[in-house]
Each structure stands twice: as C-alpha cells, then as structure tokens.
PDB file of C-alpha atoms in Angstrom:
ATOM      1  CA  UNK A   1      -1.384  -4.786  20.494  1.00 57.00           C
ATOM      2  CA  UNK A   2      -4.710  -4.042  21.510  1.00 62.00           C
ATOM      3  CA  UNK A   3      -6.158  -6.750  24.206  1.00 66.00           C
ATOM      4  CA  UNK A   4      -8.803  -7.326  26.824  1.00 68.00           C
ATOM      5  CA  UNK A   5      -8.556 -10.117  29.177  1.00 75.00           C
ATOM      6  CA  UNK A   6      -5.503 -11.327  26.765  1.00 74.00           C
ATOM      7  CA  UNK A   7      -7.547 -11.684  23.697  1.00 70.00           C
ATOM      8  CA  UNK A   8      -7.055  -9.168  20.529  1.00 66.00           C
ATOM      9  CA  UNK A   9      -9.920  -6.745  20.823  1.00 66.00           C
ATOM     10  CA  UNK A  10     -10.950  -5.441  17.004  1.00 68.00           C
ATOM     11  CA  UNK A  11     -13.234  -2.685  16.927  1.00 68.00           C
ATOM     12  CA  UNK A  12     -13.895  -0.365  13.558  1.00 75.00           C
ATOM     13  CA  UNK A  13     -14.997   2.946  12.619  1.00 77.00           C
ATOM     14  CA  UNK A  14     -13.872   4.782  16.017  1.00 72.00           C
ATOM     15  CA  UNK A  15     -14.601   8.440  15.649  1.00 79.00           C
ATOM     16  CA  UNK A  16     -12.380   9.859  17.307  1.00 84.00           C
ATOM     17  CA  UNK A  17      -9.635   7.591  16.010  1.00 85.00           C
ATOM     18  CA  UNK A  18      -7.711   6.271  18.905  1.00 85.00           C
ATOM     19  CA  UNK A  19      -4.457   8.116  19.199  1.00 89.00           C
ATOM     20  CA  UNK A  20      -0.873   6.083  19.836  1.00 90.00           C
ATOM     21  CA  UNK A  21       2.552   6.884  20.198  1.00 93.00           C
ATOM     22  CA  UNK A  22       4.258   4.461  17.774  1.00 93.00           C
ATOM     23  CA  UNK A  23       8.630   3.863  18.447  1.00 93.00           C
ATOM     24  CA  UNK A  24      10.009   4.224  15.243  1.00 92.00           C
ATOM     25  CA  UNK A  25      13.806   2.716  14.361  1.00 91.00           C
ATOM     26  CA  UNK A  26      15.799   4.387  12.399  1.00 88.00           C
ATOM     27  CA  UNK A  27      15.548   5.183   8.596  1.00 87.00           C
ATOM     28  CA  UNK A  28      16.846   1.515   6.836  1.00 89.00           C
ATOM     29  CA  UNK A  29      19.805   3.405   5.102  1.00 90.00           C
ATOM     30  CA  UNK A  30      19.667   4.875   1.782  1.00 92.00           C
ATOM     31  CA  UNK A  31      16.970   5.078  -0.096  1.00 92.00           C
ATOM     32  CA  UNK A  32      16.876   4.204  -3.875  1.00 91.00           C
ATOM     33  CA  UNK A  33      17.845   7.616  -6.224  1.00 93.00           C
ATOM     34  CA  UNK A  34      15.457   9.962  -7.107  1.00 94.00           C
ATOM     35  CA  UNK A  35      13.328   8.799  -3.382  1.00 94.00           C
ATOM     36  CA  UNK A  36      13.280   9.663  -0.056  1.00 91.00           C
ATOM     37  CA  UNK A  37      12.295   7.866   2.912  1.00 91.00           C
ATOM     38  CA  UNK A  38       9.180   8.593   5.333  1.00 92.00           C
ATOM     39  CA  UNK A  39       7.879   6.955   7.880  1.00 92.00           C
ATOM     40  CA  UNK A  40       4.113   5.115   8.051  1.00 93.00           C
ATOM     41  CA  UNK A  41       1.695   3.829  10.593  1.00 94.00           C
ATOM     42  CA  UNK A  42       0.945   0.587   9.630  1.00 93.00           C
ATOM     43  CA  UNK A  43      -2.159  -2.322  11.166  1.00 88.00           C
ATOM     44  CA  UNK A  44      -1.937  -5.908  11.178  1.00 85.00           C
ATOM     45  CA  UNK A  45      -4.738  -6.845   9.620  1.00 77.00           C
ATOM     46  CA  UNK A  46      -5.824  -9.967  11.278  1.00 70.00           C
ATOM     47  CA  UNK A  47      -9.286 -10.373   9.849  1.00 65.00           C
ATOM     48  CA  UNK A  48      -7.847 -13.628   8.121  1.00 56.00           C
ATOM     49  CA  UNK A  49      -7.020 -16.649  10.650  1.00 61.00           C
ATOM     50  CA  UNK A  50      -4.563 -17.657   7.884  1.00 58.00           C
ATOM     51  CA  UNK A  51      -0.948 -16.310   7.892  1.00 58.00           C
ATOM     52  CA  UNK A  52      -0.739 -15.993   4.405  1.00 65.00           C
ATOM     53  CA  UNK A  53      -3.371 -13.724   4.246  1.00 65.00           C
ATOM     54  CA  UNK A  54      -2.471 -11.241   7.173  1.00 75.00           C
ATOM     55  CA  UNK A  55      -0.815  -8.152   5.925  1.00 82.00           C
ATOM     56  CA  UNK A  56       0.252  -5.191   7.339  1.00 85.00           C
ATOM     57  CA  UNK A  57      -1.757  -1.904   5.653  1.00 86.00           C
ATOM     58  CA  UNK A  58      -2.197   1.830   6.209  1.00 87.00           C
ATOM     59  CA  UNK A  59      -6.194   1.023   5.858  1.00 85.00           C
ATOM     60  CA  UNK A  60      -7.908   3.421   8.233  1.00 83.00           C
ATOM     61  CA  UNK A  61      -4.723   4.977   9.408  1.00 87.00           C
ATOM     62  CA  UNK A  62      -3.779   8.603   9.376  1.00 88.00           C
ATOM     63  CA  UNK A  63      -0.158   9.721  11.258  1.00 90.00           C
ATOM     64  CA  UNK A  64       2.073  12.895  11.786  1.00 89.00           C
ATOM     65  CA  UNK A  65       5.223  12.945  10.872  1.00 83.00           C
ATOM     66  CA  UNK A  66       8.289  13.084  12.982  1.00 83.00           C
ATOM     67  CA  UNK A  67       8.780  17.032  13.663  1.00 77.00           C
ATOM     68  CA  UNK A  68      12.364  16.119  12.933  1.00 78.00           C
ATOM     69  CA  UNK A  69      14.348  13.569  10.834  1.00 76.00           C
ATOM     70  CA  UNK A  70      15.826  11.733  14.542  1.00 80.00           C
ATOM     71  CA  UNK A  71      12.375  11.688  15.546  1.00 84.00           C
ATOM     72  CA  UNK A  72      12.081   8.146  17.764  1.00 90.00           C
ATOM     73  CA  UNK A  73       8.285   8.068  17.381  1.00 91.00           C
ATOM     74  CA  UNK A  74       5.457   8.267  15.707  1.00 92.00           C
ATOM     75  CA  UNK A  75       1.816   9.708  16.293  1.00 93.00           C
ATOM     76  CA  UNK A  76      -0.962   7.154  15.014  1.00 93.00           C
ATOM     77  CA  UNK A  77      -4.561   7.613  14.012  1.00 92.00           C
ATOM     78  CA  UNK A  78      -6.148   4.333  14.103  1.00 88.00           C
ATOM     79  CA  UNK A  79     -10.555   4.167  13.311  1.00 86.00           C
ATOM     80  CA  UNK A  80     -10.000   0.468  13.157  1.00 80.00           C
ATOM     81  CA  UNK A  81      -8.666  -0.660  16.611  1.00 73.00           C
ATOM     82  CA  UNK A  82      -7.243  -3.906  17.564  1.00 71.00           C
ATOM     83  CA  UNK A  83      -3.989  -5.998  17.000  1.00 71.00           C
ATOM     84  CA  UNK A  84      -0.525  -5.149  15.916  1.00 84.00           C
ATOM     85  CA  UNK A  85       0.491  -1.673  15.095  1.00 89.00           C
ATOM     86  CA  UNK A  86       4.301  -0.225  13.846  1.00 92.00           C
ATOM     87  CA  UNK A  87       5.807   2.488  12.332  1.00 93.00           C
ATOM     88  CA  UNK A  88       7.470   1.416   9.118  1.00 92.00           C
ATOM     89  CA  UNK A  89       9.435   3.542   6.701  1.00 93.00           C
ATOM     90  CA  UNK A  90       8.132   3.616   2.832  1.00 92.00           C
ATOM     91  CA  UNK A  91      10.341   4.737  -0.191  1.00 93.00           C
ATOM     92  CA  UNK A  92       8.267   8.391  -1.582  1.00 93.00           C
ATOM     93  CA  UNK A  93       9.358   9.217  -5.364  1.00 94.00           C
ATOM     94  CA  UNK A  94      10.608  12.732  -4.789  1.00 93.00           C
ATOM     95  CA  UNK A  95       8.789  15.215  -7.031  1.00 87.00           C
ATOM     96  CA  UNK A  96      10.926  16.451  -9.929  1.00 77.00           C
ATOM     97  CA  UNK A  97      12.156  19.869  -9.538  1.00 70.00           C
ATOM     98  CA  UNK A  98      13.596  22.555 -11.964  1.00 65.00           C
ATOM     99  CA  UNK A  99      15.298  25.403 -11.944  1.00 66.00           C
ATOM    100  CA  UNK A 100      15.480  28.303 -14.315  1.00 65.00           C
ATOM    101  CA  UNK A 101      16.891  31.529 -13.789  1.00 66.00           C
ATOM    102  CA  UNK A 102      16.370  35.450 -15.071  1.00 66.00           C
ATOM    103  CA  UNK A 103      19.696  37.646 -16.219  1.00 65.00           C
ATOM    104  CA  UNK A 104      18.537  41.327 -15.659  1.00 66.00           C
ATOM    105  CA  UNK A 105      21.208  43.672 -17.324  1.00 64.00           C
ATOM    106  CA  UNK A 106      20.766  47.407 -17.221  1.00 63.00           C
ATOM    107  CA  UNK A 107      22.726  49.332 -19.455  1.00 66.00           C
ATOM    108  CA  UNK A 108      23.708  53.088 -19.501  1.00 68.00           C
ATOM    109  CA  UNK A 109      24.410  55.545 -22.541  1.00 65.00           C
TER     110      UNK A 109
END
C-alpha cells in the first residue's frame, strides 16, 4: 500500500511510472492443459467505497517477468499510484505449435 500520514494516497498518470518490487508466491500448481502459468502485477482499484465494486486489475500496469521460473519477485510499473498492489499468477493459452520435417535422400548410380 501506498500511504501518507496513514491515509491511501491515489495519484494517476505518473510518468515515470513508479517502480516496485512485488513478492510473488509460488506458481498455484498445475495449470489447466494446453496453458501455462505467468505471473501479473495487479492494483486494487479502490475508486469505489463499495466492496463489491473494488477489483483487482492490470489497468495502468506494465511488469517484467521473473528472469527465472523460482523467481520470488516481481518488478511493477504502476502510472496510477496508490493502494494495494500483488503479484498474481494468470493462466496464458499456450500458442499452438507444429512440427513438420524434410527427408533429404541422395542417391548414387
């Protein structure tokens, strides 16, 4: 969380983003066939005083990703500053691959 003076400080359009280092649990098992799991930075988005309205988005968030797969953190890009932030992991369809392959027979008389 963002604060100042232990209120939430909210600030938008920050150029340059503000830069944190996110902790990031480990991957939540498997993920479903035919996806692979990556992590995200993710905001509360507290512009709504009513819980059923806050949600947790990737609005105005850009990250890196781990440089390895037991990476413990996370580098976030936030322009919209203020509240909660986390590093979540989000189920990405793997792209479907094929594979084809060339015989090459030379032949001597």
């Amino acid at each position: 969380e963002i604060k100042r003076c232990d209120s939430l400080v909210r600030h938008s359009n920050w150029d340059p983003p503000i830069a944190l280092t996110v902790p990031l649990n480990a991957a939540p098992g498997t993920p479903p066939e035919g996806y692979s799991y990556e992590p995200v930075c993710v905001r509360l988005d507290e512009t709504s005083t009513d819980l059923p309205q806050q949600e947790w988005t990737t609005d105005s968030m850009t990250w890196l990703l781990p440089t390895s797969y037991d990476g413990t953190t996370v580098e976030c890009f936030a322009a919209t500053g203020g509240g909660s932030y986390a590093a979540i992991y989000v189920p990405v369809q793997l792209e479907a691959t094929s594979t084809s392959t060339t015989d090459t027979t030379t032949r001597t008389y």
